[in-house]
Amino acid sequence: MSRVSVTGSKRVIDEVIEAAYDHHSLHVTDYDDRYEGFEPGTSLEGAEDVNEQLVTVRSLESILDVDEDDADGPGKLPDDALTAELDRTRERVNELNDRRDELRAEIRDRQEEIDRMEPFAELGIELDLLGGYDSLEVVVGEAKPDAVEAALASADGIGAFEVFSGGNVVAAFAVPAEGAESGVLQDALVGVDVAFLEVPDADASPADYVAELEGERVDLEEDLDAVDAELEEVKAEAAGFLLRAEEQLTIEAQKKQAPISFATTENAFIAEGWIPTATVADFEAVVADAVGDHAEVEELERASFTPDGDHHTEAVADGGSSDNTAGGGTTAPDVGDDADREAATDGGHATHGSDEPPVVQDNGGAAGPFELLVQGFGRPKYSEFDPTLLVFLTFPAMFGFMIGDVGYGVLYAAIGYFMYSNYEGAFRELGAVALWAGGFTILFGIYFGIDVFGYHAYQLLGIHWPVAGKGLSPADLNWALAFLVVSVLFGLLHLNIGYVLSFVSNYEQHDLKHAMYEGGSWLLLLNGAWIWIFSQHVPGPKPDFLFESVSILTLGAVSFAGFPVAVGIAGLVAAGLGAVLLAIGEPAELAEVLSPIVNVISYARIMAVLLAKGGMALAVNLLAFGAYIGDEGAGSFHFIFTPEYLAYIQENSVANGGEYELVFAGLTTAFEPSLVGIVALLAGVVVAFVGHVVVLLLGVTSAGIQAVRLEYVEFFGKFYEGGGNAYSPFGYDRKYTEE
């Protein structure tokens, strides 16, 4: 990427913007007040009118519910035709939309009136009989008739009363006792759960009035349907035009607002930004063809980057230096005006070192969707290694190992396929990530004994499987410890990659000394400490499973008793050398000298989630189907499923001198042709379904989050900062319009 400036007279700013826009390669950077005499520019004349038209177009699209599927192909749209057609469409749509709003309001009013009148229609008493008395008080409300009658019967201020009801509506008529004050009827009902209703003012009977209102509502709904149909006709006619108008006005608005990012005086402007180095000459030619010598393109600095992490910038203009800095001493070119030249050259035309080149992530293929996970931490800077490929290689594997179930894996893959097929953008990329995660979950599910929703299918198939499970059964607890060692070894590999990338990056950007201080020291600490841990030097505190796990994982093909004592001592020496290098280069980081050990132990969460999710699936199946342990309690979990098999297990249990230990009888095993048996069967099915759905969802929040945490915190923290800017060239890829 090259950083360029375009300097010219303001009278050609329109032509320069057009040329840069059509070239579609310049990533414009905002002016930051670094040039004396220059100020940020303002929008070009007519920008406000264009923005108003754009707002109108988008409002019409919203009213008509226009989307990209309504496009009728690209076409030309002259400005005069745009304005005339937009005015005509706006007038027609606004008229129909106003009419639609009026009809909806009237329908809503009718419905509210119907809702208000329906209780009185249920009551069946004419409205004029519910009020207008001198010596009689009347209330109408929603309440229980018995409660109202009881309250009135016990009230002191009521001389006589009568209660009428219809549905849940009550009308109470009462004659106040002699000397009672007005409102005694409502006072008597204070302790009753009653919602008072206001009696409407209407001449017709409630039932007739409701029928009349419903008829009016039907007529209004028919009118509304007609308006909606007319709007659909307008949409069919205008959708293509609106999409073209939105695109054309968006382009025009971007052009007119472009000077906001420029440095300007009364007569001159400077626009700066990044452009691919290979296109600089072509860009210069395009600007020259547009305005001749009234503007000049100058390459200020050039950034280079290699996959090894090499990134530097060189000033390439006259008078600049090539010292791997962004500094330079170039001056602004002649823009045809003495005052402007003086302002532009005062203090030198210095480039801005903190202006990082923009970044394009182009991993493509299978790794492409994993850019989303990297960008969740931060887009890579131009000078950084893009870790997307490494995330692609490690994240699905960690996720799949932690869940390790064929059934869940199929569901994750199905969800991912649905998202990938039906959405665009971030949801599509998440779908691809879920597909890969589901695939690895299936693979590890097969490895863990063809595990299907917590059930070892190899038992059903009647075959021998070398990996008995996830370490949950009494017979395979040693596998759980072996998976702990696997998690630690994966962490060692993962962190080594991170520290190697840190070493390479520092070597390429600085020198070997910096690389040894900032990367080599941690590599020595990490590997030296863990070589000692896996050695026979001072064996007492070291658990046996550290060494026995190799034999378990290789099914006895390889045995490992630990590295020899001499190798362990060499590891300690290497770790000590790493600490010395760290003290020399980064003494403040000595406080974290034990972090290589702690960081690797952090990967034990992989094994922890594996056991947790496997244990949850086991618990669900145990509750639903029942389970027993064979081989006098030292074997594996087996599910029961049927009442007949439960009876067999109970007869041959350890308590009865047999070899089976019953763990739980299960809900479905209580099935029998009775109400209790059917309820037990249904309860078991519900427990199994809901339980596995919960495990499925928690798999995302536990395995997914833990895998992301290991990527972000443990791995990225060794070599990656993020914070880069996406390459966004000034221009537009036309979709609905033609030049």
XYZ file of C-alpha atoms in Angstrom:
739
model
C 0.000 0.000 0.000
C 1.168 3.554 -0.725
C 0.091 6.721 0.994
C -0.627 9.458 -1.524
C -1.790 13.035 -1.496
C -3.846 14.771 -4.154
C -3.245 18.512 -4.063
C -4.982 20.953 -6.330
C -6.982 24.057 -6.957
C -10.476 24.134 -5.545
C -11.935 24.959 -8.910
C -11.167 21.415 -10.088
C -12.207 19.616 -6.889
C -15.360 18.241 -8.549
C -13.375 16.705 -11.407
C -10.777 15.228 -9.037
C -13.510 13.668 -6.899
C -15.150 12.183 -9.998
C -11.839 10.750 -11.198
C -10.954 9.272 -7.785
C -14.451 7.890 -7.361
C -14.449 6.159 -10.738
C -10.974 4.720 -10.120
C -12.308 3.181 -6.886
C -8.926 2.580 -5.249
C -8.170 5.476 -2.876
C -8.856 4.818 0.813
C -9.349 8.406 1.983
C -8.105 9.349 5.460
C -9.680 12.176 7.436
C -7.794 15.436 7.797
C -6.524 15.906 11.353
C -5.443 19.592 11.454
C -1.757 18.900 10.853
C -1.309 21.487 8.077
C -1.054 25.104 9.131
C -3.473 27.305 7.236
C -5.776 24.449 6.237
C -9.138 23.523 7.684
C -11.438 20.532 7.199
C -13.514 20.944 4.069
C -17.261 21.244 3.722
C -19.747 19.441 1.535
C -20.096 20.548 -2.057
C -23.009 22.680 -3.176
C -26.204 20.682 -3.532
C -25.300 18.071 -0.899
C -28.303 18.989 1.258
C -30.722 18.568 -1.652
C -29.218 15.193 -2.544
C -29.481 14.006 1.072
C -33.122 15.105 1.238
C -33.901 13.181 -1.929
C -32.059 10.137 -0.561
C -34.093 10.273 2.643
C -37.266 10.487 0.560
C -36.292 7.475 -1.544
C -35.491 5.359 1.504
C -38.744 6.407 3.148
C -40.693 5.346 0.057
C -38.817 2.021 -0.013
C -39.761 1.470 3.611
C -43.434 2.267 2.983
C -43.560 -0.051 -0.041
C -41.337 -2.696 1.583
C -38.930 -2.690 -1.360
C -35.852 -4.923 -1.179
C -33.178 -6.116 -3.589
C -35.370 -8.970 -4.801
C -37.638 -6.367 -6.437
C -34.891 -5.128 -8.772
C -35.653 -5.232 -12.494
C -32.076 -5.064 -13.717
C -29.581 -2.199 -14.071
C -30.484 0.831 -16.111
C -29.653 4.448 -16.719
C -31.337 7.173 -14.716
C -30.714 10.780 -15.825
C -30.909 13.404 -13.065
C -33.887 15.225 -14.588
C -35.806 11.959 -14.957
C -34.934 11.027 -11.375
C -36.345 14.248 -9.942
C -39.552 14.157 -11.986
C -40.239 10.470 -11.351
C -39.403 10.797 -7.655
C -41.868 13.676 -7.221
C -44.593 11.729 -9.006
C -43.971 8.544 -6.998
C -43.730 10.411 -3.698
C -47.037 12.192 -4.269
C -48.833 8.972 -5.168
C -47.320 6.882 -2.364
C -47.833 9.545 0.286
C -51.465 9.944 -0.718
C -52.079 6.209 -0.487
C -50.071 5.886 2.723
C -52.013 8.731 4.363
C -55.263 7.075 3.323
C -54.017 3.759 4.725
C -53.122 5.401 8.034
C -56.562 7.011 8.212
C -58.295 3.699 7.551
C -56.186 1.910 10.148
C -57.035 4.608 12.683
C -60.755 4.326 11.919
C -60.633 0.526 12.151
C -58.847 0.834 15.475
C -61.501 3.278 16.720
C -64.298 0.939 15.664
C -62.637 -1.998 17.378
C -62.166 -0.029 20.576
C -65.851 0.940 20.503
C -66.846 -2.680 19.879
C -64.686 -3.792 22.796
C -66.381 -1.144 24.946
C -69.900 -2.154 23.882
C -69.591 -5.944 23.919
C -69.995 -6.239 27.720
C -73.309 -4.369 27.501
C -74.413 -6.597 24.628
C -73.704 -9.609 26.836
C -75.654 -7.991 29.652
C -78.728 -7.671 27.396
C -80.145 -4.476 28.990
C -80.966 -1.401 26.955
C -78.510 1.410 27.547
C -81.184 3.970 28.456
C -82.235 1.737 31.358
C -78.756 1.911 32.896
C -78.905 5.561 33.916
C -80.904 8.763 34.308
C -82.653 7.935 37.625
C -83.219 10.364 40.496
C -83.762 7.921 43.342
C -82.000 4.899 41.934
C -78.251 4.289 41.640
C -76.828 2.035 38.934
C -73.348 0.625 38.371
C -72.103 -1.713 35.641
C -68.884 -3.655 35.837
C -67.062 -6.920 35.352
C -67.378 -8.954 38.546
C -68.816 -12.115 40.060
C -72.594 -11.710 40.622
C -72.561 -13.614 43.910
C -69.891 -11.362 45.369
C -71.812 -8.242 44.345
C -75.063 -9.514 45.842
C -73.356 -10.479 49.093
C -71.740 -7.058 49.427
C -75.009 -5.206 48.757
C -76.974 -7.427 51.139
C -74.615 -6.578 53.994
C -74.346 -2.858 53.212
C -76.029 -0.467 55.678
C -76.715 2.299 53.171
C -78.674 0.156 50.721
C -82.457 0.034 51.130
C -83.172 -2.350 48.247
C -81.183 -3.690 45.295
C -81.380 -5.915 42.246
C -78.457 -7.507 40.364
C -78.550 -8.554 36.694
C -75.726 -10.440 34.968
C -74.728 -11.608 31.527
C -71.435 -13.436 30.985
C -68.994 -11.832 33.402
C -70.782 -8.431 33.313
C -72.981 -7.310 36.211
C -75.496 -4.459 36.463
C -76.495 -3.509 40.010
C -79.524 -1.311 40.756
C -79.928 -0.018 44.315
C -82.247 2.287 46.269
C -80.213 4.173 48.904
C -81.497 3.880 52.478
C -83.151 6.927 54.011
C -80.508 9.484 54.891
C -77.760 7.760 52.881
C -75.385 9.967 50.889
C -75.015 9.883 47.128
C -72.634 7.218 45.799
C -73.564 4.676 48.448
C -73.773 1.902 45.814
C -70.149 2.233 44.737
C -69.068 2.582 48.373
C -70.787 -0.718 49.154
C -68.730 -2.461 46.467
C -65.325 -1.244 47.692
C -64.329 -4.672 48.957
C -65.471 -6.486 45.803
C -63.157 -7.308 42.878
C -65.041 -5.287 40.272
C -63.925 -3.350 37.186
C -66.460 -0.562 36.654
C -67.584 0.197 33.099
C -68.766 3.550 31.786
C -72.179 3.352 30.126
C -71.892 4.485 26.470
C -74.136 7.175 25.080
C -75.988 5.423 22.248
C -79.606 5.225 21.071
C -79.548 1.682 19.660
C -79.541 -1.453 21.726
C -76.042 -2.705 22.611
C -76.338 -5.762 20.383
C -77.556 -3.702 17.406
C -74.868 -1.107 18.009
C -72.125 -3.765 18.107
C -73.464 -5.291 14.888
C -73.476 -1.851 13.263
C -69.895 -1.188 14.366
C -68.741 -4.564 13.098
C -70.306 -3.831 9.732
C -68.499 -0.502 9.548
C -65.246 -2.214 10.483
C -65.683 -4.769 7.707
C -66.295 -1.995 5.163
C -63.197 -0.137 6.374
C -61.091 -3.294 6.141
C -62.251 -3.795 2.561
C -61.223 -0.213 1.775
C -57.867 -0.877 3.452
C -57.357 -4.006 1.350
C -58.031 -1.942 -1.759
C -55.450 0.663 -0.711
C -52.911 -2.086 0.060
C -53.528 -3.594 -3.355
C -52.991 -0.217 -4.996
C -49.755 0.219 -3.042
C -48.631 -3.189 -4.285
C -49.296 -1.997 -7.829
C -47.227 1.115 -7.175
C -44.457 -1.066 -5.708
C -44.412 -3.257 -8.813
C -44.133 -0.154 -11.004
C -41.692 1.865 -8.886
C -39.448 -0.688 -7.095
C -36.820 -0.796 -9.832
C -36.775 2.987 -10.103
C -36.441 3.434 -6.329
C -33.509 1.012 -6.122
C -31.760 2.800 -8.978
C -32.547 6.182 -7.449
C -31.202 5.134 -4.050
C -27.972 3.887 -5.595
C -27.494 6.958 -7.764
C -28.258 9.375 -4.922
C -25.960 7.434 -2.580
C -23.144 7.822 -5.096
C -23.893 11.507 -5.510
C -24.062 12.039 -1.730
C -20.697 10.329 -1.222
C -19.111 12.534 -3.852
C -20.550 15.755 -2.448
C -19.571 14.864 1.133
C -16.029 13.776 0.204
C -14.418 17.204 0.894
C -15.327 16.836 4.581
C -12.243 14.562 4.823
C -9.998 16.967 2.879
C -7.720 19.757 4.063
C -8.830 22.995 2.374
C -8.199 26.704 2.104
C -10.251 29.213 0.205
C -8.634 28.202 -3.078
C -6.882 24.850 -2.582
C -7.363 21.377 -1.185
C -5.289 18.378 -0.116
C -6.769 14.876 -0.037
C -4.726 12.042 1.424
C -5.201 8.326 1.651
C -3.887 4.852 0.927
C -3.866 3.129 -2.429
C -2.412 -0.180 -3.663
C 1.143 0.587 -4.772
C 0.641 -1.151 -8.113
C -2.144 1.285 -9.046
C -0.403 4.558 -8.114
C 0.821 5.292 -11.639
C -2.590 4.557 -13.128
C -4.252 6.755 -10.500
C -1.878 9.610 -11.331
C -2.738 9.240 -15.008
C -6.482 9.257 -14.326
C -6.264 12.474 -12.295
C -4.015 14.086 -14.904
C -6.446 13.173 -17.686
C -9.275 14.742 -15.693
C -7.694 18.088 -14.677
C -4.282 18.293 -16.291
C -1.719 20.160 -14.172
C -4.360 21.767 -11.925
C -3.845 18.920 -9.442
C -0.885 16.728 -8.543
C -0.734 13.211 -7.105
C 2.258 12.579 -4.871
C 3.308 9.263 -3.352
C 4.272 10.152 0.209
C 5.250 6.798 1.655
C 5.155 3.139 0.827
C 4.245 0.345 3.199
C 5.466 -3.160 2.565
C 4.297 -6.367 4.120
C 5.235 -10.021 3.884
C 3.563 -13.034 5.533
C 6.557 -13.214 7.887
C 5.427 -9.992 9.515
C 7.663 -7.484 7.719
C 6.071 -4.060 7.590
C 7.670 -0.680 7.193
C 6.998 2.592 5.480
C 9.418 4.598 3.393
C 9.082 8.218 2.417
C 9.300 8.231 -1.360
C 8.810 11.890 -2.202
C 11.707 14.257 -2.812
C 13.523 15.196 0.321
C 12.122 12.261 2.308
C 14.055 9.613 4.126
C 13.943 5.833 4.028
C 14.526 5.044 7.671
C 11.490 2.841 8.215
C 9.560 5.753 9.667
C 6.561 7.579 8.381
C 8.331 10.908 8.534
C 9.334 12.993 5.556
C 10.182 16.506 4.493
C 8.252 16.874 1.279
C 6.295 19.995 0.409
C 2.931 20.522 -1.140
C 3.024 20.976 -4.916
C 2.166 24.184 -6.706
C -1.590 24.586 -6.829
C -1.647 27.702 -8.882
C -2.145 30.244 -6.085
C 0.576 32.039 -4.071
C -1.403 32.192 -0.819
C -2.237 28.531 -1.035
C 1.358 27.541 -1.805
C 2.577 29.414 1.238
C 0.051 27.758 3.513
C 0.718 24.321 2.108
C 4.494 24.499 2.403
C 4.682 26.268 5.766
C 6.428 23.859 8.114
C 6.824 21.165 5.471
C 4.378 18.669 4.068
C 5.014 16.012 6.738
C 3.375 12.640 6.528
C 1.486 11.329 9.516
C 3.231 8.333 11.096
C 0.274 7.074 13.126
C -1.881 6.692 10.020
C -1.807 2.900 9.626
C -2.368 1.445 6.160
C -5.806 -0.154 5.749
C -6.133 -3.916 5.668
C -7.826 -6.396 3.364
C -8.375 -9.862 4.844
C -8.557 -12.288 1.975
C -8.328 -15.795 3.392
C -11.009 -17.165 1.137
C -12.106 -20.770 0.924
C -12.850 -22.681 4.098
C -10.915 -20.303 6.367
C -12.715 -17.158 5.174
C -15.694 -17.314 7.574
C -13.307 -17.495 10.539
C -12.306 -13.893 9.828
C -15.472 -13.075 11.781
C -13.961 -14.577 14.956
C -10.701 -12.705 14.401
C -12.547 -9.431 13.843
C -14.430 -10.042 17.099
C -11.067 -9.438 18.789
C -9.933 -6.817 16.296
C -9.026 -6.663 12.627
C -5.264 -7.256 12.155
C -3.080 -4.243 11.670
C -1.177 -3.940 8.422
C 1.998 -4.946 10.249
C 0.519 -8.061 11.873
C 0.199 -11.681 10.907
C -3.442 -12.511 10.147
C -4.286 -15.409 12.509
C -7.457 -16.443 10.660
C -5.922 -19.632 9.234
C -4.678 -20.668 12.689
C -8.117 -20.036 14.196
C -9.609 -22.147 11.409
C -7.236 -24.987 12.288
C -7.744 -24.847 16.068
C -11.174 -23.469 17.003
C -13.334 -26.247 15.457
C -10.970 -28.884 16.865
C -11.225 -27.481 20.399
C -14.999 -27.154 20.148
C -15.442 -30.638 18.721
C -13.216 -32.201 21.385
C -15.124 -30.491 24.208
C -18.540 -31.723 22.982
C -17.515 -34.952 21.262
C -20.939 -36.340 20.389
C -22.261 -37.487 17.020
C -25.860 -36.490 17.803
C -25.028 -32.974 18.945
C -22.561 -32.616 16.075
C -25.230 -33.409 13.498
C -27.533 -30.797 15.051
C -24.781 -28.151 15.148
C -23.970 -28.873 11.514
C -27.660 -28.720 10.563
C -28.080 -25.371 12.300
C -24.934 -24.132 10.581
C -26.170 -25.283 7.182
C -29.495 -23.529 7.713
C -27.746 -20.253 8.630
C -25.270 -20.603 5.773
C -28.021 -21.252 3.223
C -30.598 -18.684 4.325
C -28.647 -15.643 5.477
C -25.971 -13.286 4.262
C -23.136 -11.482 5.997
C -22.226 -12.313 9.575
C -24.973 -14.924 10.027
C -23.795 -16.779 6.933
C -20.224 -16.786 8.240
C -21.398 -17.996 11.650
C -23.228 -20.768 9.847
C -19.996 -21.857 8.155
C -18.189 -21.814 11.512
C -20.987 -23.941 13.004
C -20.673 -26.398 10.100
C -16.983 -26.910 10.806
C -17.558 -27.104 14.567
C -20.337 -29.645 14.029
C -18.128 -31.721 11.748
C -15.345 -31.950 14.322
C -17.917 -32.692 17.026
C -19.052 -35.690 14.961
C -15.473 -36.884 14.448
C -14.628 -36.705 18.143
C -17.996 -38.243 18.963
C -16.959 -41.273 16.931
C -13.600 -41.314 18.711
C -15.281 -41.280 22.142
C -17.075 -44.562 21.488
C -19.551 -43.504 18.773
C -21.227 -41.270 21.352
C -24.791 -40.309 20.305
C -26.552 -37.978 22.753
C -24.490 -39.455 25.569
C -25.131 -43.075 24.560
C -22.184 -45.236 23.459
C -23.502 -46.754 20.263
C -20.682 -49.284 20.107
C -22.461 -51.104 22.956
C -25.610 -51.335 20.830
C -23.592 -52.533 17.828
C -21.980 -55.216 19.955
C -18.439 -54.322 18.873
C -15.259 -53.625 20.774
C -14.206 -49.979 20.842
C -10.719 -49.082 22.064
C -11.784 -45.756 23.626
C -14.394 -46.709 26.201
C -15.734 -43.190 26.666
C -14.921 -39.771 28.050
C -13.747 -40.933 31.470
C -17.135 -40.809 33.188
C -17.538 -44.491 33.983
C -15.629 -46.204 36.836
C -13.797 -48.400 34.329
C -12.396 -45.545 32.249
C -11.443 -42.884 34.784
C -7.871 -43.144 33.545
C -9.079 -41.771 30.188
C -10.256 -38.569 31.888
C -6.726 -37.998 33.221
C -5.332 -38.815 29.787
C -7.563 -36.181 28.220
C -6.221 -33.701 30.770
C -2.723 -34.424 29.467
C -4.004 -34.036 25.880
C -5.410 -30.607 26.789
C -2.071 -29.562 28.292
C -0.096 -30.792 25.275
C -2.451 -28.953 22.923
C -1.934 -25.818 25.007
C 1.851 -26.238 24.713
C 1.611 -26.507 20.931
C -0.828 -23.595 20.675
C 1.294 -21.267 22.807
C 4.503 -22.278 21.037
C 2.957 -21.153 17.755
C 2.010 -17.837 19.343
C 5.485 -17.218 20.765
C 7.165 -18.259 17.493
C 5.013 -15.724 15.636
C 6.013 -13.103 18.198
C 9.682 -13.987 17.683
C 9.429 -13.783 13.885
C 7.493 -10.509 13.990
C 10.036 -8.846 16.290
C 12.929 -10.166 14.235
C 11.476 -8.844 10.984
C 10.478 -5.451 12.372
C 13.502 -4.913 14.605
C 16.434 -7.306 14.986
C 17.507 -10.569 16.558
C 18.160 -8.937 19.926
C 14.594 -7.649 20.233
C 13.263 -10.993 19.031
C 15.200 -12.856 21.726
C 14.085 -10.465 24.471
C 10.396 -10.346 23.501
C 9.827 -13.771 21.956
C 12.778 -16.068 22.591
C 12.699 -15.510 26.346
C 9.122 -16.751 26.577
C 9.838 -19.707 24.285
C 12.682 -20.792 26.558
C 10.561 -20.323 29.672
C 7.577 -22.194 28.237
C 9.384 -25.213 26.843
C 12.048 -25.404 29.523
C 9.528 -25.424 32.363
C 7.292 -28.064 30.768
C 10.180 -30.282 29.702
C 11.185 -30.336 33.366
C 7.602 -31.096 34.434
C 7.510 -34.088 32.071
C 10.935 -35.319 33.215
C 12.079 -37.701 35.953
C 13.996 -34.954 37.723
C 12.442 -34.569 41.211
C 9.678 -37.119 40.425
C 8.007 -37.071 43.850
C 5.483 -34.226 43.323
C 4.678 -35.256 39.747
C 1.561 -37.444 39.373
C 1.952 -40.767 37.589
C -0.768 -40.014 35.037
C 1.535 -37.449 33.372
C 3.564 -40.371 32.045
C 1.002 -43.181 31.968
C -1.369 -41.208 29.729
C 0.878 -41.689 26.703
C 0.448 -45.450 26.924
C -3.324 -45.075 27.426
C -3.757 -42.757 24.463
C -1.666 -44.947 22.157
C -3.446 -48.110 23.377
C -0.179 -49.443 24.760
C 1.788 -48.958 21.536
C 4.055 -46.322 23.083
C 5.231 -46.089 26.678
C 6.698 -42.978 28.253
C 8.389 -42.874 31.624
C 9.307 -39.207 31.411
C 12.305 -37.384 29.995
C 15.620 -38.393 31.536
C 16.964 -36.445 34.496
C 19.590 -34.751 32.329
C 16.924 -33.504 29.935
C 14.880 -32.195 32.859
C 17.892 -30.294 34.204
C 18.518 -28.897 30.704
C 14.895 -27.706 30.708
C 15.438 -25.884 33.983
C 18.577 -24.259 32.570
C 16.663 -23.167 29.460
C 13.872 -21.712 31.602
C 16.462 -19.872 33.701
C 18.092 -18.467 30.555
C 14.667 -17.302 29.396
C 14.141 -15.523 32.712
C 17.541 -13.805 32.354
C 16.724 -12.618 28.822
C 13.368 -11.375 30.068
C 15.027 -9.473 32.922
C 17.427 -7.799 30.493
C 14.924 -6.933 27.790
C 11.628 -6.470 29.649
C 12.365 -6.376 33.401
C 8.797 -5.275 34.246
C 7.508 -8.581 32.867
C 9.477 -10.633 35.377
C 6.385 -10.460 37.561
C 4.745 -12.802 35.010
C 7.621 -15.263 34.812
C 5.302 -18.141 35.781
C 2.684 -17.284 33.165
C 3.910 -19.937 30.666
C 3.009 -22.604 33.223
C -0.264 -20.949 34.202
C -1.296 -20.336 30.592
C -0.811 -23.979 29.673
C -2.785 -25.125 32.725
C -5.569 -22.838 31.530
C -6.072 -25.261 28.644
C -7.267 -27.836 31.192
C -10.669 -26.185 30.705
C -10.897 -28.231 27.490
C -10.958 -31.452 29.496
C -13.232 -29.867 32.115
C -15.876 -28.889 29.550
C -15.586 -32.330 27.928
C -16.418 -34.012 31.244
C -19.085 -31.465 32.156
C -21.001 -31.795 28.892
C -20.572 -35.567 28.856
C -21.748 -35.726 32.463
C -24.837 -33.642 31.697
C -25.803 -35.886 28.786
C -25.212 -38.929 31.012
C -27.415 -37.464 33.748
C -30.241 -36.758 31.290
C -30.152 -40.303 29.949
C -29.853 -41.744 33.438
C -33.004 -39.919 34.594
C -34.958 -40.784 31.472
C -33.877 -44.345 30.742
C -32.151 -45.623 33.878
C -28.626 -47.022 34.074
C -26.495 -49.664 35.700
C -22.782 -50.383 36.031
C -21.492 -53.793 35.094
C -18.532 -55.807 36.407
C -19.498 -55.419 40.056
C -19.366 -51.638 39.951
C -16.032 -51.321 38.164
C -17.327 -51.268 34.604
C -19.101 -48.801 32.336
C -22.519 -47.160 32.436
C -25.213 -48.991 30.470
C -28.723 -47.669 29.904
C -31.754 -49.846 30.616
C -34.650 -48.481 28.489
C -37.268 -51.234 29.135
C -39.089 -52.513 32.250
C -38.162 -56.096 31.364
C -34.459 -55.331 31.267
C -34.771 -53.391 34.528
C -36.227 -56.490 36.172
C -33.317 -58.547 34.841
C -30.758 -56.069 36.249
C -32.478 -56.007 39.611
C -32.465 -59.805 39.794
C -28.748 -59.887 39.001
C -27.704 -56.884 41.073
C -24.840 -56.895 43.549
C -27.403 -56.890 46.362
C -28.715 -60.213 45.070
C -25.255 -61.682 44.535
C -25.006 -60.637 40.889
C -22.527 -58.481 38.976
C -24.637 -55.391 38.195
C -24.950 -52.222 40.259
C -28.209 -50.357 39.626
C -27.623 -46.592 39.521
C -31.152 -45.368 38.776
C -34.273 -47.139 37.591
C -35.290 -44.404 35.134
C -38.676 -42.934 34.215
C -39.387 -44.783 30.983
C -38.680 -48.146 32.611
C -41.773 -47.624 34.786
C -43.995 -47.938 31.710
C -46.952 -50.262 31.971
C -50.430 -50.218 30.403
C -51.826 -47.910 33.066
C -52.165 -44.185 33.669
C -49.102 -44.117 35.935
C -47.040 -46.034 33.407
C -48.059 -43.789 30.517
C -47.294 -40.652 32.563
C -43.880 -42.096 33.470
C -43.133 -42.820 29.807
C -44.146 -39.328 28.702
C -42.177 -37.779 31.558
C -39.092 -39.726 30.511
C -39.421 -38.598 26.900
C -39.871 -34.964 27.989
C -36.857 -35.159 30.311
C -34.735 -36.647 27.525
C -35.833 -34.072 24.934
C -35.609 -30.975 27.138
C -32.405 -32.167 28.783
C -30.585 -32.736 25.509
C -31.791 -29.387 24.144
C -30.324 -27.718 27.235
C -27.029 -29.579 26.769
C -27.033 -28.572 23.090
C -27.480 -24.884 23.955
C -25.002 -24.962 26.809
C -22.505 -26.506 24.423
C -22.461 -23.218 22.517
C -22.128 -21.065 25.628
C -19.529 -23.282 27.300
C -17.459 -24.980 24.600
C -17.860 -22.049 22.208
C -16.991 -19.357 24.716
C -14.118 -21.334 26.245
C -12.603 -22.007 22.818
C -12.911 -18.328 21.897
C -11.357 -17.359 25.237
C -8.345 -19.602 24.635
C -7.909 -18.045 21.185
C -8.269 -14.455 22.356
C -6.581 -14.469 25.760
C -3.999 -17.252 25.746
C -3.106 -17.365 22.044
C -3.620 -13.875 20.597
C -2.086 -12.308 23.699
C 1.335 -13.664 22.675
C 1.673 -12.015 19.270
C -1.460 -10.144 18.205
C -2.950 -6.729 19.002
C -5.540 -6.059 16.324
C -7.089 -2.663 15.766
C -6.501 -2.365 12.032
C -8.779 -0.493 9.642
C -10.611 -2.175 6.791
C -9.649 -1.063 3.286
C -12.624 0.950 2.057
C -11.787 2.583 -1.289
C -13.591 5.733 -2.337
C -16.122 4.571 -4.903
C -19.147 2.374 -5.386
C -19.837 -0.953 -7.042
C -22.929 -0.255 -9.088
C -25.671 -2.859 -8.931
C -28.853 -1.200 -10.154
C -27.593 1.666 -12.338
C -25.338 2.135 -15.330
C -22.944 4.986 -15.989
